[in-house]
Amino acid sequence: QVQLVESGGGAVQAGGSLRLSCAASGMIFRIDTMDWYRQAPGKQRELVASATWRGATNYADSVKGRFTITRDNNKNTATLEMNSLMAEDTAVYYCHLGQVRFSIEPVGKDYWGEGTLVTVSS
């Protein structure tokens, strides 16, 4: 089974920065995508940033130019660098592992972190 640990959430003033980290452990062959989602109170969960195994990245329009996702395939970690934070960024952020594979066979399972709270105030 896969263990997933998130860290880095907290409170910050508008314009500040935070760095979220996600670390996966286990007998993992490959993680197809490592993603960060967020969910604000009363709203649906949304994809914030995604990174594929080969390094392609994708961002929600609302965070482009402010957030950066990186991953280390050797360590099975992903980070989300958040800059120029705004009140609208306040949410619980979740690390998501898309198609965690345990062999060369192209099958796998998805995993979710428990979430870490980010609160942005002015």
JSON list of C-alpha atoms in Angstrom, two decimals:
[
{"chain": "A", "resi": 1, "resn": "GLN", "atom": "CA", "xyz": [0.00, 0.00, 0.00]},
{"chain": "A", "resi": 2, "resn": "VAL", "atom": "CA", "xyz": [1.05, 3.59, -0.63]},
{"chain": "A", "resi": 3, "resn": "GLN", "atom": "CA", "xyz": [1.68, 6.10, 2.14]},
{"chain": "A", "resi": 4, "resn": "LEU", "atom": "CA", "xyz": [1.08, 9.76, 1.35]},
{"chain": "A", "resi": 5, "resn": "VAL", "atom": "CA", "xyz": [2.23, 12.69, 3.50]},
{"chain": "A", "resi": 6, "resn": "GLU", "atom": "CA", "xyz": [1.39, 16.35, 2.90]},
{"chain": "A", "resi": 7, "resn": "SER", "atom": "CA", "xyz": [2.94, 19.36, 4.61]},
{"chain": "A", "resi": 8, "resn": "GLY", "atom": "CA", "xyz": [3.41, 23.09, 4.27]},
{"chain": "A", "resi": 9, "resn": "GLY", "atom": "CA", "xyz": [-0.07, 24.48, 4.86]},
{"chain": "A", "resi": 10, "resn": "GLY", "atom": "CA", "xyz": [-0.65, 27.44, 7.12]},
{"chain": "A", "resi": 11, "resn": "ALA", "atom": "CA", "xyz": [-1.75, 31.05, 7.36]},
{"chain": "A", "resi": 12, "resn": "VAL", "atom": "CA", "xyz": [-0.21, 33.81, 5.28]},
{"chain": "A", "resi": 13, "resn": "GLN", "atom": "CA", "xyz": [-1.04, 37.38, 4.37]},
{"chain": "A", "resi": 14, "resn": "ALA", "atom": "CA", "xyz": [-2.05, 38.35, 0.86]},
{"chain": "A", "resi": 15, "resn": "GLY", "atom": "CA", "xyz": [0.98, 38.72, -1.35]},
{"chain": "A", "resi": 16, "resn": "GLY", "atom": "CA", "xyz": [2.95, 36.14, 0.59]},
{"chain": "A", "resi": 17, "resn": "SER", "atom": "CA", "xyz": [4.18, 32.69, -0.35]},
{"chain": "A", "resi": 18, "resn": "LEU", "atom": "CA", "xyz": [3.84, 29.11, 0.80]},
{"chain": "A", "resi": 19, "resn": "ARG", "atom": "CA", "xyz": [5.39, 25.85, -0.30]},
{"chain": "A", "resi": 20, "resn": "LEU", "atom": "CA", "xyz": [3.37, 22.65, -0.12]},
{"chain": "A", "resi": 21, "resn": "SER", "atom": "CA", "xyz": [5.04, 19.26, -0.21]},
{"chain": "A", "resi": 22, "resn": "CYS", "atom": "CA", "xyz": [3.72, 15.81, -1.00]},
{"chain": "A", "resi": 23, "resn": "ALA", "atom": "CA", "xyz": [5.72, 12.66, -0.40]},
{"chain": "A", "resi": 24, "resn": "ALA", "atom": "CA", "xyz": [4.65, 9.19, -1.49]},
{"chain": "A", "resi": 25, "resn": "SER", "atom": "CA", "xyz": [6.28, 6.03, -0.25]},
{"chain": "A", "resi": 26, "resn": "GLY", "atom": "CA", "xyz": [5.92, 2.34, -0.96]},
{"chain": "A", "resi": 27, "resn": "MET", "atom": "CA", "xyz": [6.97, -0.16, -3.57]},
{"chain": "A", "resi": 28, "resn": "ILE", "atom": "CA", "xyz": [6.16, 2.24, -6.40]},
{"chain": "A", "resi": 29, "resn": "PHE", "atom": "CA", "xyz": [7.28, 1.69, -9.97]},
{"chain": "A", "resi": 30, "resn": "ARG", "atom": "CA", "xyz": [5.84, 4.88, -11.45]},
{"chain": "A", "resi": 31, "resn": "ILE", "atom": "CA", "xyz": [3.30, 7.59, -10.69]},
{"chain": "A", "resi": 32, "resn": "ASP", "atom": "CA", "xyz": [1.71, 8.79, -13.92]},
{"chain": "A", "resi": 33, "resn": "THR", "atom": "CA", "xyz": [0.58, 12.14, -12.54]},
{"chain": "A", "resi": 34, "resn": "MET", "atom": "CA", "xyz": [1.13, 14.04, -9.31]},
{"chain": "A", "resi": 35, "resn": "ASP", "atom": "CA", "xyz": [-1.46, 16.73, -8.79]},
{"chain": "A", "resi": 36, "resn": "TRP", "atom": "CA", "xyz": [-2.62, 19.37, -6.37]},
{"chain": "A", "resi": 37, "resn": "TYR", "atom": "CA", "xyz": [-6.34, 19.97, -5.90]},
{"chain": "A", "resi": 38, "resn": "ARG", "atom": "CA", "xyz": [-8.07, 22.43, -3.63]},
{"chain": "A", "resi": 39, "resn": "GLN", "atom": "CA", "xyz": [-11.52, 22.82, -2.16]},
{"chain": "A", "resi": 40, "resn": "ALA", "atom": "CA", "xyz": [-12.87, 26.02, -0.66]},
{"chain": "A", "resi": 41, "resn": "PRO", "atom": "CA", "xyz": [-15.86, 26.00, 1.72]},
{"chain": "A", "resi": 42, "resn": "GLY", "atom": "CA", "xyz": [-19.08, 25.52, -0.19]},
{"chain": "A", "resi": 43, "resn": "LYS", "atom": "CA", "xyz": [-17.32, 24.88, -3.49]},
{"chain": "A", "resi": 44, "resn": "GLN", "atom": "CA", "xyz": [-16.38, 21.82, -5.49]},
{"chain": "A", "resi": 45, "resn": "ARG", "atom": "CA", "xyz": [-12.89, 20.44, -5.51]},
{"chain": "A", "resi": 46, "resn": "GLU", "atom": "CA", "xyz": [-10.84, 21.76, -8.42]},
{"chain": "A", "resi": 47, "resn": "LEU", "atom": "CA", "xyz": [-7.56, 20.83, -10.04]},
{"chain": "A", "resi": 48, "resn": "VAL", "atom": "CA", "xyz": [-4.89, 23.44, -9.36]},
{"chain": "A", "resi": 49, "resn": "ALA", "atom": "CA", "xyz": [-1.77, 21.96, -10.94]},
{"chain": "A", "resi": 50, "resn": "SER", "atom": "CA", "xyz": [-0.68, 18.68, -12.47]},
{"chain": "A", "resi": 51, "resn": "ALA", "atom": "CA", "xyz": [2.66, 17.17, -13.44]},
{"chain": "A", "resi": 52, "resn": "THR", "atom": "CA", "xyz": [3.16, 14.05, -15.52]},
{"chain": "A", "resi": 53, "resn": "TRP", "atom": "CA", "xyz": [5.90, 11.50, -15.11]},
{"chain": "A", "resi": 54, "resn": "ARG", "atom": "CA", "xyz": [7.67, 12.95, -18.17]},
{"chain": "A", "resi": 55, "resn": "GLY", "atom": "CA", "xyz": [7.53, 16.50, -16.83]},
{"chain": "A", "resi": 56, "resn": "ALA", "atom": "CA", "xyz": [4.57, 18.10, -18.57]},
{"chain": "A", "resi": 57, "resn": "THR", "atom": "CA", "xyz": [2.68, 20.53, -16.34]},
{"chain": "A", "resi": 58, "resn": "ASN", "atom": "CA", "xyz": [-0.76, 22.08, -16.40]},
{"chain": "A", "resi": 59, "resn": "TYR", "atom": "CA", "xyz": [-2.29, 24.82, -14.27]},
{"chain": "A", "resi": 60, "resn": "ALA", "atom": "CA", "xyz": [-5.68, 26.25, -13.57]},
{"chain": "A", "resi": 61, "resn": "ASP", "atom": "CA", "xyz": [-6.12, 29.65, -15.18]},
{"chain": "A", "resi": 62, "resn": "SER", "atom": "CA", "xyz": [-6.55, 31.25, -11.77]},
{"chain": "A", "resi": 63, "resn": "VAL", "atom": "CA", "xyz": [-3.04, 30.30, -10.64]},
{"chain": "A", "resi": 64, "resn": "LYS", "atom": "CA", "xyz": [-0.99, 30.55, -13.84]},
{"chain": "A", "resi": 65, "resn": "GLY", "atom": "CA", "xyz": [2.07, 32.68, -13.31]},
{"chain": "A", "resi": 66, "resn": "ARG", "atom": "CA", "xyz": [1.78, 32.44, -9.52]},
{"chain": "A", "resi": 67, "resn": "PHE", "atom": "CA", "xyz": [2.02, 28.72, -8.71]},
{"chain": "A", "resi": 68, "resn": "THR", "atom": "CA", "xyz": [4.67, 26.24, -9.80]},
{"chain": "A", "resi": 69, "resn": "ILE", "atom": "CA", "xyz": [4.49, 22.47, -9.46]},
{"chain": "A", "resi": 70, "resn": "THR", "atom": "CA", "xyz": [7.62, 20.32, -9.50]},
{"chain": "A", "resi": 71, "resn": "ARG", "atom": "CA", "xyz": [8.19, 16.63, -8.95]},
{"chain": "A", "resi": 72, "resn": "ASP", "atom": "CA", "xyz": [11.08, 14.32, -8.28]},
{"chain": "A", "resi": 73, "resn": "ASN", "atom": "CA", "xyz": [10.52, 10.88, -9.76]},
{"chain": "A", "resi": 74, "resn": "ASN", "atom": "CA", "xyz": [13.40, 9.35, -7.81]},
{"chain": "A", "resi": 75, "resn": "LYS", "atom": "CA", "xyz": [11.97, 10.50, -4.48]},
{"chain": "A", "resi": 76, "resn": "ASN", "atom": "CA", "xyz": [8.28, 10.31, -5.47]},
{"chain": "A", "resi": 77, "resn": "THR", "atom": "CA", "xyz": [7.70, 13.82, -4.20]},
{"chain": "A", "resi": 78, "resn": "ALA", "atom": "CA", "xyz": [5.83, 16.83, -5.54]},
{"chain": "A", "resi": 79, "resn": "THR", "atom": "CA", "xyz": [5.87, 20.43, -4.40]},
{"chain": "A", "resi": 80, "resn": "LEU", "atom": "CA", "xyz": [3.61, 23.37, -5.07]},
{"chain": "A", "resi": 81, "resn": "GLU", "atom": "CA", "xyz": [5.28, 26.76, -4.80]},
{"chain": "A", "resi": 82, "resn": "MET", "atom": "CA", "xyz": [2.59, 29.37, -4.27]},
{"chain": "A", "resi": 83, "resn": "ASN", "atom": "CA", "xyz": [3.47, 33.03, -4.73]},
{"chain": "A", "resi": 84, "resn": "SER", "atom": "CA", "xyz": [1.46, 36.25, -4.71]},
{"chain": "A", "resi": 85, "resn": "LEU", "atom": "CA", "xyz": [-1.23, 34.53, -2.69]},
{"chain": "A", "resi": 86, "resn": "MET", "atom": "CA", "xyz": [-4.71, 36.00, -2.70]},
{"chain": "A", "resi": 87, "resn": "ALA", "atom": "CA", "xyz": [-7.71, 35.56, -0.44]},
{"chain": "A", "resi": 88, "resn": "GLU", "atom": "CA", "xyz": [-9.33, 33.50, -3.20]},
{"chain": "A", "resi": 89, "resn": "ASP", "atom": "CA", "xyz": [-6.59, 30.89, -2.74]},
{"chain": "A", "resi": 90, "resn": "THR", "atom": "CA", "xyz": [-7.88, 30.02, 0.72]},
{"chain": "A", "resi": 91, "resn": "ALA", "atom": "CA", "xyz": [-8.81, 26.34, 0.65]},
{"chain": "A", "resi": 92, "resn": "VAL", "atom": "CA", "xyz": [-7.86, 22.87, 1.74]},
{"chain": "A", "resi": 93, "resn": "TYR", "atom": "CA", "xyz": [-5.21, 21.62, -0.65]},
{"chain": "A", "resi": 94, "resn": "TYR", "atom": "CA", "xyz": [-5.01, 17.92, -1.50]},
{"chain": "A", "resi": 95, "resn": "CYS", "atom": "CA", "xyz": [-2.21, 15.97, -3.08]},
{"chain": "A", "resi": 96, "resn": "HIS", "atom": "CA", "xyz": [-3.44, 13.45, -5.62]},
{"chain": "A", "resi": 97, "resn": "LEU", "atom": "CA", "xyz": [-1.51, 10.58, -7.16]},
{"chain": "A", "resi": 98, "resn": "GLY", "atom": "CA", "xyz": [-2.88, 9.53, -10.52]},
{"chain": "A", "resi": 99, "resn": "GLN", "atom": "CA", "xyz": [-2.36, 5.92, -11.60]},
{"chain": "A", "resi": 100, "resn": "VAL", "atom": "CA", "xyz": [0.29, 4.71, -9.19]},
{"chain": "A", "resi": 101, "resn": "ARG", "atom": "CA", "xyz": [1.84, 1.70, -10.87]},
{"chain": "A", "resi": 102, "resn": "PHE", "atom": "CA", "xyz": [3.69, -1.13, -9.19]},
{"chain": "A", "resi": 103, "resn": "SER", "atom": "CA", "xyz": [5.14, -2.79, -12.30]},
{"chain": "A", "resi": 104, "resn": "ILE", "atom": "CA", "xyz": [5.75, -2.07, -15.96]},
{"chain": "A", "resi": 105, "resn": "GLU", "atom": "CA", "xyz": [2.16, -3.17, -16.67]},
{"chain": "A", "resi": 106, "resn": "PRO", "atom": "CA", "xyz": [0.02, -0.06, -17.41]},
{"chain": "A", "resi": 107, "resn": "VAL", "atom": "CA", "xyz": [-2.42, -0.44, -14.56]},
{"chain": "A", "resi": 108, "resn": "GLY", "atom": "CA", "xyz": [-2.58, 1.41, -11.28]},
{"chain": "A", "resi": 109, "resn": "LYS", "atom": "CA", "xyz": [-4.58, 3.05, -8.53]},
{"chain": "A", "resi": 110, "resn": "ASP", "atom": "CA", "xyz": [-5.26, 6.62, -7.45]},
{"chain": "A", "resi": 111, "resn": "TYR", "atom": "CA", "xyz": [-4.51, 7.98, -3.98]},
{"chain": "A", "resi": 112, "resn": "TRP", "atom": "CA", "xyz": [-5.52, 11.12, -2.09]},
{"chain": "A", "resi": 113, "resn": "GLY", "atom": "CA", "xyz": [-3.86, 12.94, 0.74]},
{"chain": "A", "resi": 114, "resn": "GLU", "atom": "CA", "xyz": [-5.81, 14.02, 3.79]},
{"chain": "A", "resi": 115, "resn": "GLY", "atom": "CA", "xyz": [-5.43, 17.69, 2.87]},
{"chain": "A", "resi": 116, "resn": "THR", "atom": "CA", "xyz": [-3.62, 20.70, 4.29]},
{"chain": "A", "resi": 117, "resn": "LEU", "atom": "CA", "xyz": [-5.30, 24.03, 5.01]},
{"chain": "A", "resi": 118, "resn": "VAL", "atom": "CA", "xyz": [-4.07, 27.24, 3.40]},
{"chain": "A", "resi": 119, "resn": "THR", "atom": "CA", "xyz": [-5.54, 30.48, 4.74]},
{"chain": "A", "resi": 120, "resn": "VAL", "atom": "CA", "xyz": [-4.76, 33.79, 3.06]},
{"chain": "A", "resi": 121, "resn": "SER", "atom": "CA", "xyz": [-5.76, 37.04, 4.77]},
{"chain": "A", "resi": 122, "resn": "SER", "atom": "CA", "xyz": [-5.15, 40.73, 4.18]}
]
